């Protein structure tokens, strides 16, 4: 059963309330743990004071160890609860973001501004990247590769087979949408580049950095160090005296050993610091991708690349455990104690080397697979949040047709839809109309929905069938002082790009909005006419929006190659009303005179110049 948008919003709001309650409870638990730690610290001070006052005895020595042991247990529990809290906060972010996006249209994920490119065939004109763009609306990726994959999928059309496979994958992930929220929460717990840093370290740095752990004597000594420490500490507690001196000498040797290898260990740790919680969260979120028996071929294909006897989630969890142990370095007191008596950094380095030999290659591939899931989940969330959108039919032959086609970035209560289709053979469709009537928006509506279709995503239409097109646009032309480019020169450069594309591309589609604005009206008309004739000659499907009614007269000579459409205005008691509906034929009503009158300029078009 397909949910309504209101029902989807309510689900998100309920999840927000659940997470807020859980976070409140976790804060309360952590406050209690902090009080327990303070209590143990006070008890330890009292025991030390008693020992100093009454003299050392093995009983007091043993009693002094108990608060320390209890403290370590509580610290471990505190760490677990802090991880729970961190995860709950990230999950809250995920749900709150969806609420904000539905209510206000604002998405807190990256908007893809660094992918903006004025020289791209269509991305700037169709608002694909940057502020208030399609990318900003869809993106739910938080890794560098995930964001790149999403940008790539919106930058060029896939082949029909891949598009259909992606549609199936997105639909399957939509059916498992609840699990994707947890997946996103796990990945939200890091900076975008952190996974790439880990992958780079695994692939390019660790092999060399871990070489010192291969020394046999170092391995043996590290393995027996805890037993030696226990063998010296227990007699020291029971008998004191010379045993403490022996223990001191043993500790000095370990200090020297740690100092000698401090640079090697520091290099290993660099890049992994504080990533244990991230890896732990990823392990949990990756697990469900392994448990599901995926039906879509697209997901099956990239999931198969990381399959092995040991699941990726298990291998990530093992690495997380090693890094978590390594993070003892973040607590100076524990770092000193653990390294003196347990050679802790050496033990972690040796464990990391063993893990690296067994699992590093699979994890490197797995980190990229995580980004592939992220990119698909962005579209799946978009699909889930827009229940009225539909997956288009991908045609093998020339075709474009849509019923109730609307712009996906315009809110539902303001969106006006139109039904429109190409002819059976390519034509130049000239769209005339007054200012603000909807010509530009219609061109962008057609283009942006094609971009969605070619990415395998649902489109803002009741029905849409489309073949593959390579879109070329001419809409927002800017001059550039830095490049010493005038508006007219920028227009010529864009036209040159389009003409080259029409000649070299296999399936070009051209969208033109008011051509040659930077020149006089006569040259503008002649240039537009010649351009349309060129599109007719090349048999290139073209949508051409213009104010110039003369261009609509080309249908008299090119009855089969040109079609006329228009957007008009309705005048009622001096007021202009726009219905933004596409209509057949050329426009008969324009609004420039009315608009000029509203700002204090009125004229009689029949009057001649009196000079």
Coordinates of C-alpha atoms in Angstrom, one line a residue:
X1 CA 0.0 0.0 0.0
X2 CA 1.4 3.4 -1.1
X3 CA 1.4 5.9 1.7
X4 CA 0.4 9.5 1.3
X5 CA 2.9 12.3 1.8
X6 CA 1.1 13.4 5.0
X7 CA 1.4 9.8 6.4
X8 CA 5.1 9.7 5.5
X9 CA 5.7 13.0 7.3
X10 CA 3.8 11.8 10.4
X11 CA 6.0 8.6 10.5
X12 CA 9.1 10.8 10.4
X13 CA 7.8 13.0 13.2
X14 CA 7.0 9.9 15.3
X15 CA 10.5 8.7 14.9
X16 CA 11.9 12.0 15.9
X17 CA 9.9 11.8 19.2
X18 CA 11.1 8.3 19.8
X19 CA 14.7 9.3 19.4
X20 CA 14.4 12.4 21.5
X21 CA 13.0 10.2 24.4
X22 CA 15.9 7.7 24.0
X23 CA 18.5 10.5 24.0
X24 CA 17.0 11.9 27.2
X25 CA 17.2 8.5 28.9
X26 CA 20.8 8.0 27.8
X27 CA 21.9 11.4 29.1
X28 CA 20.4 10.4 32.5
X29 CA 22.3 7.0 32.5
X30 CA 25.5 8.8 31.7
X31 CA 25.1 11.3 34.5
X32 CA 24.7 8.3 36.9
X33 CA 27.8 6.7 35.5
X34 CA 29.7 9.9 36.0
X35 CA 28.6 10.0 39.7
X36 CA 29.8 6.4 40.1
X37 CA 33.2 7.3 38.7
X38 CA 33.5 10.2 41.1
X39 CA 32.5 7.9 44.0
X40 CA 35.2 5.3 43.0
X41 CA 37.8 8.0 42.8
X42 CA 37.0 9.2 46.3
X43 CA 37.1 5.6 47.6
X44 CA 40.5 5.1 46.0
X45 CA 41.9 8.3 47.7
X46 CA 40.6 7.1 51.1
X47 CA 42.2 3.7 50.7
X48 CA 45.5 5.4 49.7
X49 CA 45.3 7.7 52.7
X50 CA 44.6 4.7 55.0
X51 CA 47.6 2.9 53.6
X52 CA 49.8 5.9 54.1
X53 CA 48.6 6.4 57.7
X54 CA 48.6 2.8 58.9
X55 CA 51.4 1.4 56.7
X56 CA 51.3 -1.0 53.8
X57 CA 49.6 -4.4 54.1
X58 CA 48.8 -6.8 51.4
X59 CA 45.1 -6.5 52.3
X60 CA 45.1 -2.7 51.7
X61 CA 47.1 -3.3 48.5
X62 CA 44.5 -5.7 47.3
X63 CA 41.7 -3.4 48.3
X64 CA 43.3 -0.5 46.4
X65 CA 43.0 -2.6 43.2
X66 CA 39.3 -3.1 43.5
X67 CA 38.2 0.5 42.8
X68 CA 40.6 0.6 39.9
X69 CA 39.0 -2.6 38.4
X70 CA 35.5 -1.3 39.1
X71 CA 36.5 2.0 37.4
X72 CA 37.7 0.1 34.3
X73 CA 34.4 -1.8 34.1
X74 CA 32.4 1.5 34.5
X75 CA 34.6 3.2 31.9
X76 CA 33.8 0.4 29.4
X77 CA 30.1 0.8 30.1
X78 CA 30.3 4.5 29.8
X79 CA 32.0 4.1 26.4
X80 CA 29.2 1.8 25.3
X81 CA 26.5 4.2 26.4
X82 CA 28.3 7.2 24.8
X83 CA 28.3 5.2 21.5
X84 CA 24.6 4.5 21.9
X85 CA 24.0 8.2 22.5
X86 CA 26.1 9.2 19.6
X87 CA 24.2 6.8 17.3
X88 CA 20.8 8.0 18.6
X89 CA 21.7 11.6 17.9
X90 CA 22.8 10.7 14.4
X91 CA 19.5 8.8 13.8
X92 CA 17.6 11.8 15.2
X93 CA 19.5 14.0 12.7
X94 CA 18.3 11.6 9.8
X95 CA 14.7 11.8 10.8
X96 CA 14.7 15.5 11.6
X97 CA 16.3 16.2 8.2
X98 CA 13.5 14.4 6.4
X99 CA 10.9 16.4 8.4
X100 CA 12.6 19.7 7.5
X101 CA 12.9 18.7 3.9
X102 CA 9.2 17.9 3.5
X103 CA 8.1 20.9 5.5
X104 CA 10.6 23.6 4.4
X105 CA 12.4 22.1 1.4
X106 CA 15.8 22.5 3.2
X107 CA 18.2 19.6 3.2
X108 CA 21.2 19.5 5.6
X109 CA 23.3 17.2 3.4
X110 CA 25.8 18.7 1.0
X111 CA 24.3 20.6 -1.9
X112 CA 27.0 19.7 -4.5
X113 CA 28.2 23.2 -5.1
X114 CA 31.7 22.0 -6.0
X115 CA 30.2 20.0 -8.9
X116 CA 28.8 23.2 -10.6
X117 CA 30.1 23.7 -14.1
X118 CA 28.9 26.4 -16.5
X119 CA 30.4 24.5 -19.4
X120 CA 28.5 21.3 -18.7
X121 CA 25.9 20.6 -21.4
X122 CA 23.0 21.2 -19.1
X123 CA 23.7 21.1 -15.4
X124 CA 23.8 24.9 -14.8
X125 CA 20.7 25.6 -16.8
X126 CA 18.6 22.8 -15.3
X127 CA 19.7 23.5 -11.6
X128 CA 21.4 20.1 -11.2
X129 CA 24.1 21.2 -8.6
X130 CA 24.4 23.9 -6.0
X131 CA 22.0 25.9 -3.9
X132 CA 18.3 24.9 -4.4
X133 CA 19.3 22.3 -6.9
X134 CA 18.2 18.8 -7.8
X135 CA 21.4 17.4 -6.1
X136 CA 20.7 19.5 -3.0
X137 CA 17.1 18.0 -2.9
X138 CA 18.1 14.4 -3.4
X139 CA 21.5 14.0 -1.7
X140 CA 21.7 11.7 1.4
X141 CA 25.4 10.8 0.9
X142 CA 28.0 11.6 3.5
X143 CA 31.1 10.0 2.0
X144 CA 33.2 11.7 -0.7
X145 CA 32.7 8.7 -3.1
X146 CA 29.0 8.6 -2.4
X147 CA 28.6 12.3 -3.3
X148 CA 30.7 11.8 -6.4
X149 CA 28.7 8.8 -7.6
X150 CA 25.5 10.8 -7.1
X151 CA 26.9 13.7 -9.1
X152 CA 28.0 11.4 -11.9
X153 CA 24.6 9.8 -12.1
X154 CA 23.0 13.2 -12.7
X155 CA 25.7 14.4 -15.2
X156 CA 25.1 12.0 -18.1
X157 CA 22.6 9.4 -19.2
X158 CA 23.2 5.7 -18.6
X159 CA 22.4 3.0 -21.1
X160 CA 18.8 1.6 -21.2
X161 CA 19.8 -1.7 -19.5
X162 CA 21.6 0.0 -16.6
X163 CA 18.8 2.5 -16.1
X164 CA 16.2 -0.3 -15.8
X165 CA 18.5 -2.2 -13.4
X166 CA 18.9 1.0 -11.3
X167 CA 15.2 1.5 -11.2
X168 CA 14.8 -2.0 -9.8
X169 CA 17.6 -1.4 -7.2
X170 CA 16.0 1.9 -6.1
X171 CA 12.6 0.4 -5.8
X172 CA 14.0 -2.5 -3.7
X173 CA 15.8 -0.1 -1.4
X174 CA 12.6 1.9 -1.1
X175 CA 10.9 -1.3 0.2
X176 CA 13.6 -1.5 2.8
X177 CA 13.6 2.2 3.6
X178 CA 13.5 1.8 7.4
X179 CA 16.9 0.0 7.3
X180 CA 18.4 2.7 5.1
X181 CA 17.8 5.3 7.9
X182 CA 20.1 3.3 10.2
X183 CA 22.6 2.9 7.4
X184 CA 22.7 6.7 7.0
X185 CA 23.0 7.2 10.7
X186 CA 26.1 5.0 10.9
X187 CA 27.7 7.0 8.1
X188 CA 26.7 10.4 9.5
X189 CA 29.2 9.8 12.4
X190 CA 32.2 11.1 10.5
X191 CA 33.6 13.8 8.2
X192 CA 33.0 13.1 4.5
X193 CA 36.7 12.4 3.8
X194 CA 37.3 10.0 6.8
X195 CA 36.5 6.8 5.0
X196 CA 38.7 7.8 2.1
X197 CA 41.5 8.6 4.6
X198 CA 41.1 5.1 6.1
X199 CA 41.1 3.5 2.6
X200 CA 44.2 5.4 1.5
X201 CA 46.0 4.4 4.7
X202 CA 45.1 0.7 4.2
X203 CA 46.2 0.7 0.6
X204 CA 49.3 3.0 0.6
X205 CA 50.7 3.4 4.1
X206 CA 50.1 0.5 6.4
X207 CA 52.1 -2.2 4.5
X208 CA 55.3 -0.2 5.1
X209 CA 54.4 1.1 8.6
X210 CA 53.6 -2.4 10.0
X211 CA 57.0 -4.0 8.9
X212 CA 58.5 -3.5 12.4
X213 CA 55.9 -5.8 13.9
X214 CA 57.3 -8.7 11.9
X215 CA 60.4 -9.0 14.2
X216 CA 60.1 -12.5 15.9
X217 CA 61.7 -11.4 19.3
X218 CA 59.4 -8.4 19.5
X219 CA 56.4 -10.5 18.9
X220 CA 57.4 -13.1 21.6
X221 CA 58.2 -10.4 24.2
X222 CA 54.9 -8.6 23.5
X223 CA 53.0 -11.8 23.9
X224 CA 54.6 -12.7 27.3
X225 CA 54.6 -9.1 28.7
X226 CA 51.2 -9.4 30.5
X227 CA 52.3 -12.6 32.2
X228 CA 55.7 -11.1 33.2
X229 CA 53.8 -8.0 34.6
X230 CA 51.5 -10.2 36.6
X231 CA 54.5 -12.3 37.8
X232 CA 56.1 -9.1 39.2
X233 CA 53.0 -7.2 40.5
X234 CA 51.4 -10.0 42.5
X235 CA 54.6 -10.7 44.7
X236 CA 55.0 -7.0 45.0
X237 CA 51.5 -6.7 46.4
X238 CA 51.9 -9.7 48.7
X239 CA 55.5 -9.1 49.9
X240 CA 56.6 -5.7 48.8
X241 CA 60.3 -4.9 49.2
X242 CA 62.7 -6.2 46.5
X243 CA 59.8 -7.3 44.3
X244 CA 58.9 -3.6 43.8
X245 CA 62.5 -2.9 42.8
X246 CA 62.4 -5.7 40.2
X247 CA 59.1 -4.5 38.9
X248 CA 60.6 -1.0 38.6
X249 CA 63.5 -2.3 36.5
X250 CA 61.1 -4.3 34.3
X251 CA 58.9 -1.2 33.9
X252 CA 62.0 0.9 32.9
X253 CA 62.9 -1.6 30.1
X254 CA 59.4 -1.3 28.8
X255 CA 59.5 2.5 28.9
X256 CA 62.7 2.4 26.8
X257 CA 61.2 0.0 24.3
X258 CA 58.1 2.2 23.9
X259 CA 60.3 5.3 23.5
X260 CA 62.4 3.5 20.9
X261 CA 59.4 2.7 18.7
X262 CA 57.2 5.8 19.4
X263 CA 57.5 7.2 15.8
X264 CA 56.6 3.9 14.1
X265 CA 53.6 3.4 16.4
X266 CA 52.5 7.0 16.0
X267 CA 52.5 6.6 12.2
X268 CA 50.3 3.5 12.4
X269 CA 47.8 5.2 14.7
X270 CA 47.6 8.4 12.6
X271 CA 44.5 8.3 10.5
X272 CA 42.8 5.8 12.7
X273 CA 42.4 7.9 15.8
X274 CA 38.8 8.2 17.0
X275 CA 37.5 6.2 14.1
X276 CA 36.5 3.1 16.2
X277 CA 32.9 4.4 16.8
X278 CA 32.6 5.1 13.0
X279 CA 33.8 1.7 12.1
X280 CA 31.6 0.1 14.7
X281 CA 28.5 1.9 13.4
X282 CA 29.4 1.0 9.8
X283 CA 29.8 -2.6 10.8
X284 CA 26.2 -2.7 12.1
X285 CA 24.8 -0.8 9.1
X286 CA 26.7 -3.0 6.6
X287 CA 25.4 -6.2 8.2
X288 CA 21.8 -5.7 7.0
X289 CA 23.1 -5.4 3.4
X290 CA 24.7 -8.8 3.8
X291 CA 21.6 -10.4 5.4
X292 CA 19.2 -9.4 2.7
X293 CA 18.9 -11.6 -0.4
X294 CA 19.0 -8.9 -3.0
X295 CA 16.7 -9.3 -6.0
X296 CA 18.0 -6.5 -8.2
X297 CA 20.9 -7.4 -10.5
X298 CA 22.5 -3.9 -10.0
X299 CA 23.0 -4.5 -6.3
X300 CA 23.8 -8.1 -6.7
X301 CA 26.7 -7.2 -9.0
X302 CA 28.5 -4.7 -6.8
X303 CA 27.7 -6.7 -3.6
X304 CA 29.3 -9.8 -5.1
X305 CA 32.7 -8.0 -5.3
X306 CA 33.1 -8.0 -1.5
X307 CA 31.8 -11.5 -0.6
X308 CA 34.1 -13.8 1.2
X309 CA 34.0 -16.5 3.9
X310 CA 34.2 -13.8 6.6
X311 CA 31.5 -11.2 6.1
X312 CA 32.6 -7.6 5.6
X313 CA 30.7 -6.5 8.7
X314 CA 32.7 -8.9 10.8
X315 CA 36.0 -7.7 9.4
X316 CA 35.0 -4.1 10.0
X317 CA 34.0 -4.9 13.6
X318 CA 37.4 -6.6 14.1
X319 CA 39.2 -3.5 12.9
X320 CA 36.9 -1.3 15.1
X321 CA 37.9 -3.4 18.1
X322 CA 41.6 -3.0 17.3
X323 CA 41.2 0.8 16.9
X324 CA 39.1 1.1 20.0
X325 CA 41.9 -0.7 21.9
X326 CA 44.4 1.7 20.3
X327 CA 42.4 4.6 21.5
X328 CA 43.7 4.0 25.0
X329 CA 46.3 6.5 23.9
X330 CA 43.6 9.2 24.2
X331 CA 43.7 8.8 28.0
X332 CA 47.2 9.7 29.2
X333 CA 47.1 7.8 32.5
X334 CA 45.8 4.6 30.9
X335 CA 48.2 4.9 28.0
X336 CA 51.2 5.1 30.4
X337 CA 50.0 2.2 32.6
X338 CA 48.9 -0.1 29.7
X339 CA 52.1 0.5 27.7
X340 CA 54.4 0.0 30.7
X341 CA 52.9 -3.3 31.9
X342 CA 51.1 -4.7 28.8
X343 CA 53.1 -3.2 25.9
X344 CA 49.6 -2.1 24.7
X345 CA 50.6 -0.2 21.6
X346 CA 52.8 -3.1 20.4
X347 CA 49.9 -5.6 21.0
X348 CA 47.5 -3.4 19.0
X349 CA 50.1 -3.0 16.2
X350 CA 50.6 -6.7 15.9
X351 CA 46.8 -7.4 16.0
X352 CA 46.4 -4.8 13.2
X353 CA 49.1 -6.5 11.1
X354 CA 47.3 -9.8 11.4
X355 CA 44.0 -8.2 10.5
X356 CA 45.7 -6.4 7.6
X357 CA 47.0 -9.6 6.0
X358 CA 43.6 -11.2 6.2
X359 CA 41.1 -8.5 5.5
X360 CA 42.5 -5.2 4.1
X361 CA 41.8 -5.8 0.4
X362 CA 38.2 -6.7 1.1
X363 CA 37.7 -3.7 3.3
X364 CA 39.1 -1.3 0.6
X365 CA 36.6 -2.7 -1.9
X366 CA 33.9 -2.6 0.8
X367 CA 34.3 1.0 1.6
X368 CA 33.6 1.9 -2.1
X369 CA 30.6 -0.5 -2.0
X370 CA 29.3 1.5 1.0
X371 CA 29.4 4.6 -1.1
X372 CA 27.5 2.8 -3.9
X373 CA 24.7 2.0 -1.5
X374 CA 24.7 5.6 -0.3
X375 CA 24.1 6.9 -3.8
X376 CA 21.2 4.5 -4.4
X377 CA 19.8 5.2 -1.0
X378 CA 19.7 8.9 -1.9
X379 CA 17.3 8.1 -4.8
X380 CA 15.4 5.5 -2.7
X381 CA 14.7 8.2 0.0
X382 CA 13.6 10.6 -2.8
X383 CA 11.3 7.9 -4.1
X384 CA 9.9 7.1 -0.7
X385 CA 9.2 10.8 0.1
X386 CA 7.5 11.4 -3.3
X387 CA 4.8 8.7 -3.5
X388 CA 3.1 10.4 -6.4
X389 CA 6.2 10.3 -8.6
X390 CA 6.6 7.3 -11.0
X391 CA 9.4 5.4 -12.7
X392 CA 9.4 6.2 -16.4
X393 CA 9.3 3.6 -19.2
X394 CA 12.6 3.6 -21.0
X395 CA 12.0 3.2 -24.8
X396 CA 14.4 1.7 -27.3
X397 CA 13.2 3.9 -30.1
X398 CA 12.8 7.7 -30.4
X399 CA 10.2 8.8 -27.9
X400 CA 9.2 11.3 -25.2
X401 CA 5.8 11.6 -23.8
X402 CA 4.5 12.5 -20.3
X403 CA 1.2 13.0 -18.6
X404 CA 0.9 15.5 -15.8
X405 CA 4.5 16.4 -16.0
X406 CA 5.7 18.8 -13.2
X407 CA 8.9 20.3 -11.9
X408 CA 10.2 18.2 -8.9
X409 CA 11.7 21.2 -7.1
X410 CA 8.5 23.2 -7.1
X411 CA 6.3 22.4 -4.0
X412 CA 3.2 20.3 -4.7
X413 CA 0.8 23.1 -3.7
X414 CA 2.4 25.5 -6.3
X415 CA 3.3 23.0 -9.0
X416 CA 1.4 23.1 -12.3
X417 CA 1.5 20.0 -14.5
X418 CA 1.3 19.7 -18.2
X419 CA 0.9 16.8 -20.7
X420 CA 3.3 16.9 -23.6
X421 CA 4.9 14.5 -26.1
X422 CA 7.2 14.5 -29.1
X423 CA 6.0 13.7 -32.5
X424 CA 7.0 10.3 -34.0
X425 CA 9.8 12.0 -35.8
X426 CA 12.1 14.8 -34.4
X427 CA 10.6 18.3 -34.6
X428 CA 11.5 21.8 -33.5
X429 CA 8.8 22.8 -31.0
X430 CA 8.6 26.6 -30.8
X431 CA 7.1 27.8 -27.5
X432 CA 6.0 31.4 -27.5
X433 CA 4.4 33.4 -24.7
X434 CA 4.5 36.5 -22.5
X435 CA 6.9 37.2 -19.7
X436 CA 6.5 35.0 -16.6
X437 CA 3.9 32.8 -18.3
X438 CA 5.9 29.6 -17.8
X439 CA 8.1 29.0 -20.9
X440 CA 11.4 28.7 -19.1
X441 CA 10.0 26.6 -16.3
X442 CA 8.4 24.2 -18.9
X443 CA 11.8 23.7 -20.6
X444 CA 13.5 23.1 -17.3
X445 CA 10.7 20.7 -16.3
X446 CA 11.2 18.6 -19.3
X447 CA 15.0 18.6 -19.0
X448 CA 15.2 17.9 -15.2
X449 CA 12.8 15.0 -15.4
X450 CA 14.9 13.5 -18.2
X451 CA 17.9 13.8 -16.0
X452 CA 16.1 11.9 -13.3
X453 CA 14.9 9.3 -15.7
X454 CA 18.4 8.7 -17.1
X455 CA 19.7 8.2 -13.5
X456 CA 17.1 5.5 -12.9
X457 CA 15.1 7.7 -10.6
X458 CA 11.4 8.3 -10.4
X459 CA 10.1 11.4 -12.3
X460 CA 7.5 14.1 -11.4
X461 CA 4.8 12.8 -13.7
X462 CA 1.8 10.5 -13.7
X463 CA 3.3 8.7 -16.6
X464 CA 6.4 9.1 -18.7
X465 CA 8.0 7.2 -21.5
X466 CA 11.4 8.4 -22.9
X467 CA 14.2 7.2 -25.0
X468 CA 17.9 8.1 -24.2
X469 CA 18.8 11.7 -25.1
X470 CA 22.0 13.7 -24.6
X471 CA 20.7 17.0 -23.4
X472 CA 22.2 20.3 -24.6
X473 CA 20.8 23.5 -23.1
X474 CA 21.0 27.3 -23.7
X475 CA 19.2 29.2 -21.0
X476 CA 21.3 31.2 -18.5
X477 CA 24.0 32.9 -20.4
X478 CA 26.4 35.0 -18.3
X479 CA 29.1 37.5 -19.2
X480 CA 32.5 37.3 -17.5
X481 CA 34.7 40.2 -16.6
X482 CA 37.5 37.9 -15.5
X483 CA 37.5 36.0 -18.9
X484 CA 36.8 39.2 -20.8
X485 CA 33.7 37.6 -22.2
X486 CA 30.6 39.7 -23.2
X487 CA 27.1 38.3 -23.1
X488 CA 27.0 38.0 -26.9
X489 CA 30.4 36.2 -26.9
X490 CA 29.2 33.8 -24.2
X491 CA 26.1 33.1 -26.2
X492 CA 28.2 32.3 -29.3
X493 CA 30.4 30.0 -27.3
X494 CA 27.3 28.2 -26.0
X495 CA 25.8 27.9 -29.5
X496 CA 29.1 26.5 -30.8
X497 CA 29.0 23.9 -28.1
X498 CA 25.5 22.9 -29.0
X499 CA 26.2 22.8 -32.7
X500 CA 29.2 20.6 -32.1
X501 CA 27.1 18.3 -29.9
X502 CA 24.4 18.0 -32.5
X503 CA 27.0 16.9 -35.0
X504 CA 29.0 14.5 -32.7
X505 CA 26.5 13.1 -30.2
X506 CA 24.3 10.0 -31.0
X507 CA 21.1 11.2 -29.4
X508 CA 21.2 15.0 -29.0
X509 CA 18.2 17.0 -27.6
X510 CA 18.3 20.8 -27.5
X511 CA 16.5 23.1 -25.1
X512 CA 16.8 26.8 -26.0
X513 CA 15.4 29.7 -24.0
X514 CA 15.4 33.1 -25.8
X515 CA 18.4 32.9 -28.0
X516 CA 20.8 35.8 -28.8
X517 CA 19.7 38.2 -26.1
X518 CA 23.0 40.2 -26.5
X519 CA 22.3 41.5 -30.0
X520 CA 19.7 43.6 -31.8
X521 CA 16.3 42.3 -32.6
X522 CA 16.9 41.9 -36.3
X523 CA 20.0 39.8 -35.9
X524 CA 18.3 37.9 -33.1
X525 CA 15.5 36.9 -35.4
X526 CA 17.7 36.0 -38.3
X527 CA 20.2 34.1 -36.0
X528 CA 17.3 32.2 -34.4
X529 CA 15.8 31.3 -37.7
X530 CA 19.0 30.0 -39.1
X531 CA 19.6 28.0 -35.9
X532 CA 16.1 26.4 -36.2
X533 CA 16.8 25.5 -39.8
X534 CA 20.0 23.9 -38.8
X535 CA 18.1 21.8 -36.1
X536 CA 15.6 20.8 -38.8
X537 CA 18.4 19.8 -41.2
X538 CA 20.2 17.7 -38.5
X539 CA 16.8 16.2 -37.4
X540 CA 17.5 17.1 -33.8
X541 CA 14.5 17.3 -31.4
X542 CA 14.4 20.9 -30.0
X543 CA 12.3 22.9 -27.6
X544 CA 12.7 26.5 -28.5
X545 CA 11.2 29.2 -26.2
X546 CA 11.0 32.7 -27.5
X547 CA 9.1 36.0 -27.4
X548 CA 9.6 36.4 -31.2
X549 CA 6.2 35.6 -32.8
X550 CA 7.8 35.7 -36.3
X551 CA 9.6 32.5 -35.6
X552 CA 6.2 30.7 -35.1
X553 CA 5.5 31.6 -38.7
X554 CA 8.2 29.1 -39.8
X555 CA 5.5 26.4 -39.6
X556 CA 4.2 27.7 -42.9
X557 CA 7.3 26.5 -44.7
X558 CA 8.2 23.6 -42.3
X559 CA 4.7 22.1 -41.6
X560 CA 6.1 18.6 -40.7
X561 CA 9.3 19.8 -38.9
X562 CA 7.9 22.6 -36.7
X563 CA 5.2 22.7 -34.1
X564 CA 3.9 25.7 -32.2
X565 CA 3.0 25.8 -28.6
X566 CA 2.4 28.7 -26.2
X567 CA 1.7 29.9 -22.7
X568 CA -0.7 32.8 -22.4
X569 CA -2.2 35.2 -19.8
X570 CA -5.8 35.9 -18.9
X571 CA -6.8 39.5 -18.4
X572 CA -9.5 40.2 -15.9
X573 CA -10.3 43.8 -14.8
X574 CA -6.8 45.0 -15.6
X575 CA -5.3 42.1 -13.7
X576 CA -3.0 39.4 -15.2
X577 CA -3.6 35.8 -14.4
X578 CA -1.3 33.0 -15.4
X579 CA -2.4 29.4 -15.6
X580 CA 1.0 28.0 -16.7
X581 CA -0.7 25.6 -19.0
X582 CA 0.9 24.6 -22.3
X583 CA -1.5 25.2 -25.3
X584 CA -1.3 24.4 -29.0
X585 CA -0.5 27.2 -31.5
X586 CA 1.4 30.5 -31.2
X587 CA 0.7 33.0 -28.5
X588 CA -1.6 35.9 -29.2
X589 CA -1.4 37.8 -25.8
X590 CA 1.7 39.5 -24.4
X591 CA 2.1 41.4 -21.2
X592 CA 5.0 43.8 -21.6
X593 CA 2.9 46.9 -21.9
X594 CA 0.9 46.0 -18.8
X595 CA 4.0 45.4 -16.8
X596 CA 5.6 48.7 -17.9
X597 CA 2.4 50.5 -17.0
X598 CA 2.5 49.1 -13.5
X599 CA 5.9 50.7 -12.9
X600 CA 4.8 54.1 -14.3
X601 CA 5.7 53.7 -18.0
X602 CA 2.8 53.8 -20.5
X603 CA 2.9 54.0 -24.3
X604 CA 0.7 53.7 -27.3
X605 CA 2.3 51.2 -29.7
X606 CA 0.5 52.9 -32.6
X607 CA 2.2 56.3 -32.0
X608 CA 5.1 57.1 -34.2
X609 CA 8.2 58.9 -33.1
X610 CA 7.4 62.6 -33.1
X611 CA 11.0 63.9 -33.3

